[in-house]
PDB file of C-alpha atoms in Angstrom:
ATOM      1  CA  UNK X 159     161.405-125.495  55.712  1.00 41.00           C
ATOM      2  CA  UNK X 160     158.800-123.022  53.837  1.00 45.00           C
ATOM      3  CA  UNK X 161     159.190-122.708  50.358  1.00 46.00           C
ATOM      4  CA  UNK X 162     158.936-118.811  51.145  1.00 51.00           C
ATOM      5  CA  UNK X 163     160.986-118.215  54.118  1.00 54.00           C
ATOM      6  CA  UNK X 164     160.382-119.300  57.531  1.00 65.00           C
ATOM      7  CA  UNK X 165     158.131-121.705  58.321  1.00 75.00           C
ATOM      8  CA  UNK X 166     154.896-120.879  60.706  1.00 74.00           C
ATOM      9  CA  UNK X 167     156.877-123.480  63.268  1.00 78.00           C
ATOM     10  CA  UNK X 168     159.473-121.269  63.229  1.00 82.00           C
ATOM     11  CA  UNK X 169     157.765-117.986  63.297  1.00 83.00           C
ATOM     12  CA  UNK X 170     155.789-119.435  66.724  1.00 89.00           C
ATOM     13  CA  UNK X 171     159.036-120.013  68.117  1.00 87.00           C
ATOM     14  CA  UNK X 172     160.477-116.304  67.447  1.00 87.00           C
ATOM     15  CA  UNK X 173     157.168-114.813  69.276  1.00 87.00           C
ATOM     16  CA  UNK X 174     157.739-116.774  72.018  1.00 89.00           C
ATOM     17  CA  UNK X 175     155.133-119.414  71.670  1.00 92.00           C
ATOM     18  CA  UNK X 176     156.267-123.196  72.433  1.00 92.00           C
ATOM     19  CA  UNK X 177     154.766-125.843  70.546  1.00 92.00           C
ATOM     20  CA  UNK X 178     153.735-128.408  73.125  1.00 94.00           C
ATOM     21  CA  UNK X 179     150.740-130.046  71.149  1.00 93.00           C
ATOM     22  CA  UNK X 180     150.060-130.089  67.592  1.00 92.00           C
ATOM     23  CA  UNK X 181     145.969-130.321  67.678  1.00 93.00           C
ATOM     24  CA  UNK X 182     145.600-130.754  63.858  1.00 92.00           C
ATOM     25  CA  UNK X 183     148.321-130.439  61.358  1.00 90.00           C
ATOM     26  CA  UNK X 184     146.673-129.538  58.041  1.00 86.00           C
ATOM     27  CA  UNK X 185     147.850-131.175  54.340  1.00 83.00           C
ATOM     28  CA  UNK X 186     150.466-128.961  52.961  1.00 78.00           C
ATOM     29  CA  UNK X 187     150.182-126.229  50.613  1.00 75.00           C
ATOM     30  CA  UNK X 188     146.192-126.330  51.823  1.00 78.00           C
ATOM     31  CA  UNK X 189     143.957-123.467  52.267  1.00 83.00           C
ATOM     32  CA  UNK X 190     143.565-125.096  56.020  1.00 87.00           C
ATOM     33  CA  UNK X 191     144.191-123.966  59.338  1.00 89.00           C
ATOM     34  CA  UNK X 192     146.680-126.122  61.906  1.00 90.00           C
ATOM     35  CA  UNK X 193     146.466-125.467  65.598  1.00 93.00           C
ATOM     36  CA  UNK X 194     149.014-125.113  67.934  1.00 94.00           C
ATOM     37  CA  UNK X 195     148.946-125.583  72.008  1.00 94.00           C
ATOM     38  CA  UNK X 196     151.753-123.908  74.369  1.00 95.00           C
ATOM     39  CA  UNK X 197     150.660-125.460  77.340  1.00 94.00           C
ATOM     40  CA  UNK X 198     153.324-123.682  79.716  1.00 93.00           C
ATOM     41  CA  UNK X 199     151.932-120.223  78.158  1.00 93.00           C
ATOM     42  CA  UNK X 200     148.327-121.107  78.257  1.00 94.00           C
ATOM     43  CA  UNK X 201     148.096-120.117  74.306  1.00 95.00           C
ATOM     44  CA  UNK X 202     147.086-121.584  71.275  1.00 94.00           C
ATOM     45  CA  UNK X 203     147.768-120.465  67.602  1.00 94.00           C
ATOM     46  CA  UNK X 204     146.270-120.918  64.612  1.00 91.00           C
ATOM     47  CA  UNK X 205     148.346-121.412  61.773  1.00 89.00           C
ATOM     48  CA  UNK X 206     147.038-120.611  57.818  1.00 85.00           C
ATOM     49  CA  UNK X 207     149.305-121.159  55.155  1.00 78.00           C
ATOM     50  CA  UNK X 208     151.199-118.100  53.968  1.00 77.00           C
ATOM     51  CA  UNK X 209     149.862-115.725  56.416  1.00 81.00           C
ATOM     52  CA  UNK X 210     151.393-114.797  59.989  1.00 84.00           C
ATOM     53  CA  UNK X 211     150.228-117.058  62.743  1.00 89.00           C
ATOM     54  CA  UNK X 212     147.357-115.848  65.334  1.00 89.00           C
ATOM     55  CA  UNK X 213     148.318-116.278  68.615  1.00 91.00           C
ATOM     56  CA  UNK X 214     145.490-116.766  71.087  1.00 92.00           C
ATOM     57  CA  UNK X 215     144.570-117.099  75.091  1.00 93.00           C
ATOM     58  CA  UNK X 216     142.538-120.336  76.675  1.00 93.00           C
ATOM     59  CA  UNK X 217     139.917-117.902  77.518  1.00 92.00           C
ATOM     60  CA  UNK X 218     139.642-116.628  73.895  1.00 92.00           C
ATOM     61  CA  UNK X 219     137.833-120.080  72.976  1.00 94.00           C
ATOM     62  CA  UNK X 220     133.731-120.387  73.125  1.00 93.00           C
ATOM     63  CA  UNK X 221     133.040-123.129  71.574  1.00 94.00           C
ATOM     64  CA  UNK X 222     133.700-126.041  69.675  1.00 95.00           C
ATOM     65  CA  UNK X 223     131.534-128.438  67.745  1.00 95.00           C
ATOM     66  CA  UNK X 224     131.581-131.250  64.511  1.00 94.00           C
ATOM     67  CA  UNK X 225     129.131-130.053  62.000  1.00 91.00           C
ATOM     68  CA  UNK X 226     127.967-132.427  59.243  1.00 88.00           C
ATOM     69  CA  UNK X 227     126.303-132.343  56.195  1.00 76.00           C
ATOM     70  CA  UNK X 228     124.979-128.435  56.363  1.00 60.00           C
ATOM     71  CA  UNK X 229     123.936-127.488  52.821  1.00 51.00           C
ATOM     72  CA  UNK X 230     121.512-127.290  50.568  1.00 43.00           C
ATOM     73  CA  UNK X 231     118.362-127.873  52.451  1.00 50.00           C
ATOM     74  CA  UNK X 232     116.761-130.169  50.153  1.00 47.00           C
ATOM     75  CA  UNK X 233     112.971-130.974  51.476  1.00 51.00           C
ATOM     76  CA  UNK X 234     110.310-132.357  50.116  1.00 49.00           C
ATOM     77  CA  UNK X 235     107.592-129.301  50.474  1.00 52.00           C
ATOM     78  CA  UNK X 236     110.053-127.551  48.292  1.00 54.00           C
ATOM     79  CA  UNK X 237     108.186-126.402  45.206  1.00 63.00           C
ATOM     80  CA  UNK X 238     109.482-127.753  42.125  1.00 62.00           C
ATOM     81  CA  UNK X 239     110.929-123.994  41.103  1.00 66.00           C
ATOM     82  CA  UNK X 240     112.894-123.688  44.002  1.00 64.00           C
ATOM     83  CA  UNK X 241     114.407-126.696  43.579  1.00 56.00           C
ATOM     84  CA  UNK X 242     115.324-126.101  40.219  1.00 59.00           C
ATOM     85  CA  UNK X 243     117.181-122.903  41.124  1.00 65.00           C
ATOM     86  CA  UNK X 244     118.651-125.002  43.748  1.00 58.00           C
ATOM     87  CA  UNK X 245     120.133-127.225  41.043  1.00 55.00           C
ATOM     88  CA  UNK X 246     120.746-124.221  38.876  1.00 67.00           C
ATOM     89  CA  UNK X 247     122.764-122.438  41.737  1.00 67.00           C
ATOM     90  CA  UNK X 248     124.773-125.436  42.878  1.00 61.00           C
ATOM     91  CA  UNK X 249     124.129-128.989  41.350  1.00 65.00           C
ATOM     92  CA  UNK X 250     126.750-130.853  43.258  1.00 61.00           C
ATOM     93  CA  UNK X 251     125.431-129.220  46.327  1.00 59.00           C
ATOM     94  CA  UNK X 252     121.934-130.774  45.746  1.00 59.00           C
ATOM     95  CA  UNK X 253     123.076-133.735  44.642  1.00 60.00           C
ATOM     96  CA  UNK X 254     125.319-134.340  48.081  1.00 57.00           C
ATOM     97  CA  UNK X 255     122.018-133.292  50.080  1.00 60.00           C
ATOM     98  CA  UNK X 256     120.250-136.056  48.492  1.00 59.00           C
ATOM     99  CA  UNK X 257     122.908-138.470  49.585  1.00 57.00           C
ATOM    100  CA  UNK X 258     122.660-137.485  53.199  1.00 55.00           C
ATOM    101  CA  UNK X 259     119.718-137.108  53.279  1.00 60.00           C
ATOM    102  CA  UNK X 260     119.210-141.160  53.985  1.00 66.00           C
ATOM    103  CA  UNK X 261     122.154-141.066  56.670  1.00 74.00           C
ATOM    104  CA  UNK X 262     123.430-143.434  54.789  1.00 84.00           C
ATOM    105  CA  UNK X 263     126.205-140.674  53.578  1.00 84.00           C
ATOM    106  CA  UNK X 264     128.450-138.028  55.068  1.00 87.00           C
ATOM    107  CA  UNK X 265     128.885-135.386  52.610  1.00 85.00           C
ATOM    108  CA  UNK X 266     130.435-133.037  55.017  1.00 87.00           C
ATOM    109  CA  UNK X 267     132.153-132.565  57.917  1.00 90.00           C
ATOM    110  CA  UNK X 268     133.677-129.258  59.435  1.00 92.00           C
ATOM    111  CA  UNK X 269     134.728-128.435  62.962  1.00 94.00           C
ATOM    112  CA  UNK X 270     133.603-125.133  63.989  1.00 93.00           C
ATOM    113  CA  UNK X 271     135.738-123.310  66.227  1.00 92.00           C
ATOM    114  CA  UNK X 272     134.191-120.247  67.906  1.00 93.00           C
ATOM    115  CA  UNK X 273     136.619-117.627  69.385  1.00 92.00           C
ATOM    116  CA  UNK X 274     136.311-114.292  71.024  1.00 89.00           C
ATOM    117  CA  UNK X 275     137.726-111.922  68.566  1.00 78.00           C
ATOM    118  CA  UNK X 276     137.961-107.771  69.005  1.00 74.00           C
ATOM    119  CA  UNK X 277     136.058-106.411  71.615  1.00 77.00           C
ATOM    120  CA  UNK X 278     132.113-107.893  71.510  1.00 78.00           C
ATOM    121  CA  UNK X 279     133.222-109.889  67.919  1.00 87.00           C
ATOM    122  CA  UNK X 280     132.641-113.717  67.772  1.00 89.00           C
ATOM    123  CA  UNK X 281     135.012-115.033  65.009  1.00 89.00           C
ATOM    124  CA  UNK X 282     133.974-119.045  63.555  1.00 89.00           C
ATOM    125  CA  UNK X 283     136.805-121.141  62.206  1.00 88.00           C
ATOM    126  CA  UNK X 284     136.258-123.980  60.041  1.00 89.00           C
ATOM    127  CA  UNK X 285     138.626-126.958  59.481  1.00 90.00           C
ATOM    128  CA  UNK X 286     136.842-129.121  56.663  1.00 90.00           C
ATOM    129  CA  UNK X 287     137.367-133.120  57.241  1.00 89.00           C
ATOM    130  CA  UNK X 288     135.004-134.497  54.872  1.00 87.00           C
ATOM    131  CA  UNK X 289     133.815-132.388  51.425  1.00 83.00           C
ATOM    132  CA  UNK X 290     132.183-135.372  49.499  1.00 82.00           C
ATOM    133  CA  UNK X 291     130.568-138.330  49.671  1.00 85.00           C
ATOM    134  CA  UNK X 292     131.614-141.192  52.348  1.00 89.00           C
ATOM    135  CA  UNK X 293     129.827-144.177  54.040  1.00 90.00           C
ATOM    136  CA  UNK X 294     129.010-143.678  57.564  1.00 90.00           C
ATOM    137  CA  UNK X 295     129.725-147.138  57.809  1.00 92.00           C
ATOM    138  CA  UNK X 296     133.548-147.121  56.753  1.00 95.00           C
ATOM    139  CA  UNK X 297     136.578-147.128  58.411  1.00 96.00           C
ATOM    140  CA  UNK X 298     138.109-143.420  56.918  1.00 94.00           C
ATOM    141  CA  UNK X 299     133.743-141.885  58.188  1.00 94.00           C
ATOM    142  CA  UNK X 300     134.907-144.038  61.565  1.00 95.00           C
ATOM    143  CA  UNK X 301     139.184-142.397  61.870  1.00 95.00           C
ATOM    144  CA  UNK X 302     137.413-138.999  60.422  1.00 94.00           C
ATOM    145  CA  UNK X 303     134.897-138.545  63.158  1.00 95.00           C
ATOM    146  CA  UNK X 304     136.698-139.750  66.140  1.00 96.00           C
ATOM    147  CA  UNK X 305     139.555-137.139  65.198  1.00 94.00           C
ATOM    148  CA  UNK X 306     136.880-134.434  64.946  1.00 95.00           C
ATOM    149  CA  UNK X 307     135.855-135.355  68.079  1.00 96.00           C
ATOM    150  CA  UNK X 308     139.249-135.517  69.616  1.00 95.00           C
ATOM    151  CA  UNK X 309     140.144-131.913  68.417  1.00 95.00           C
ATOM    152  CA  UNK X 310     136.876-130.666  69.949  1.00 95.00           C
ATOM    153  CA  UNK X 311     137.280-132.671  73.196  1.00 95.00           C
ATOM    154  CA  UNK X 312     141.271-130.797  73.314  1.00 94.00           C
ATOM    155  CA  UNK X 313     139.782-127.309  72.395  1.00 94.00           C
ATOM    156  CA  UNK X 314     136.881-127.374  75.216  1.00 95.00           C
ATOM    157  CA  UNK X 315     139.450-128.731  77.648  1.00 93.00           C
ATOM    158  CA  UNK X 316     142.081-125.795  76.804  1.00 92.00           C
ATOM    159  CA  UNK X 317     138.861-123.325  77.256  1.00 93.00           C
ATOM    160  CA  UNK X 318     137.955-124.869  80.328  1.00 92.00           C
ATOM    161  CA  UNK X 319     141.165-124.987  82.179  1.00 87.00           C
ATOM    162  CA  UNK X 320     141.239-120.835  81.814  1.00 79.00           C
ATOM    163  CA  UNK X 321     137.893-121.241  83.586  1.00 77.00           C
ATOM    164  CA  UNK X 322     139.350-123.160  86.174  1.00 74.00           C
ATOM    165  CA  UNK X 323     142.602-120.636  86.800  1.00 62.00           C
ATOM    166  CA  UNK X 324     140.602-117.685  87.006  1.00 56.00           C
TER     167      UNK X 324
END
């Protein structure tokens, strides 16, 4: 139950949308997006907390991909000012490039979700995984990366069975 009415469950099930797969259930009271699959209806729905829930077609997906560690570009032809605006700007931004910049660190992970939006309009959705520092070499970097690949494998599969039916 919603602490402010209904429930985005429940307000799939009053459009007429059937949840058949949950492809990521985000933490509650999070400012991130869950996805929905109604396999019979060849939809998918994407859920943010407190707002209504966007219903969407197969054929509405373009792509899906796991980005990681896209910051602050920190290089080392970078003059000395711009770096210092850098730090300036954002410190904990630089300070996570420098600790991917080995590979010895994740500092981020997102999956980016590209969808056709209003006519000729390319919307991107991002579900953040990772937002700070964590071994490539651990188990959570390991469970992390194979679910961000999972959702992506589920999302192109959805997109390409509409290519299939049509």
């Amino acid at each position: 139950m919603s602490l402010f009415g209904k429930s985005a469950k429940q307000r799939l099930e009053q459009s007429g949308f059937t949840i058949t797969k949950t492809l990521f259930e985000a933490p509650r009271l999070s400012m991130v997006p869950s996805l929905y699959m109604d396999e019979n209806h060849r939809k998918w729905a994407i859920v943010l907390h407190g707002m209504e829930p966007a219903i969407h077609d197969y054929e509405d997906i373009l792509a899906c991909k796991v980005i990681e560690n896209e910051e602050v570009d920190v290089r080392k032809d970078m003059s000395r000012r711009d770096l210092f605006e850098s730090v300036l700007e954002n410190p904990a931004a630089v300070a996570r490039a420098n600790a991917s910049r080995g590979g010895k660190y994740c500092t981020r992970m997102d999956v980016a979700l590209t969808v056709r939006g209003t006519p000729g309009q390319e919307s991107t959705i991002g579900i953040p995984l990772i937002g700070r520092e964590v071994l490539r070499s651990s188990k959570t970097y390991v469970l992390l990366r194979q679910g961000a690949d999972k959702l992506c494998e589920d999302v192109l599969r959805m997109r390409d069975a509409s290519k299939v039916s049509s």
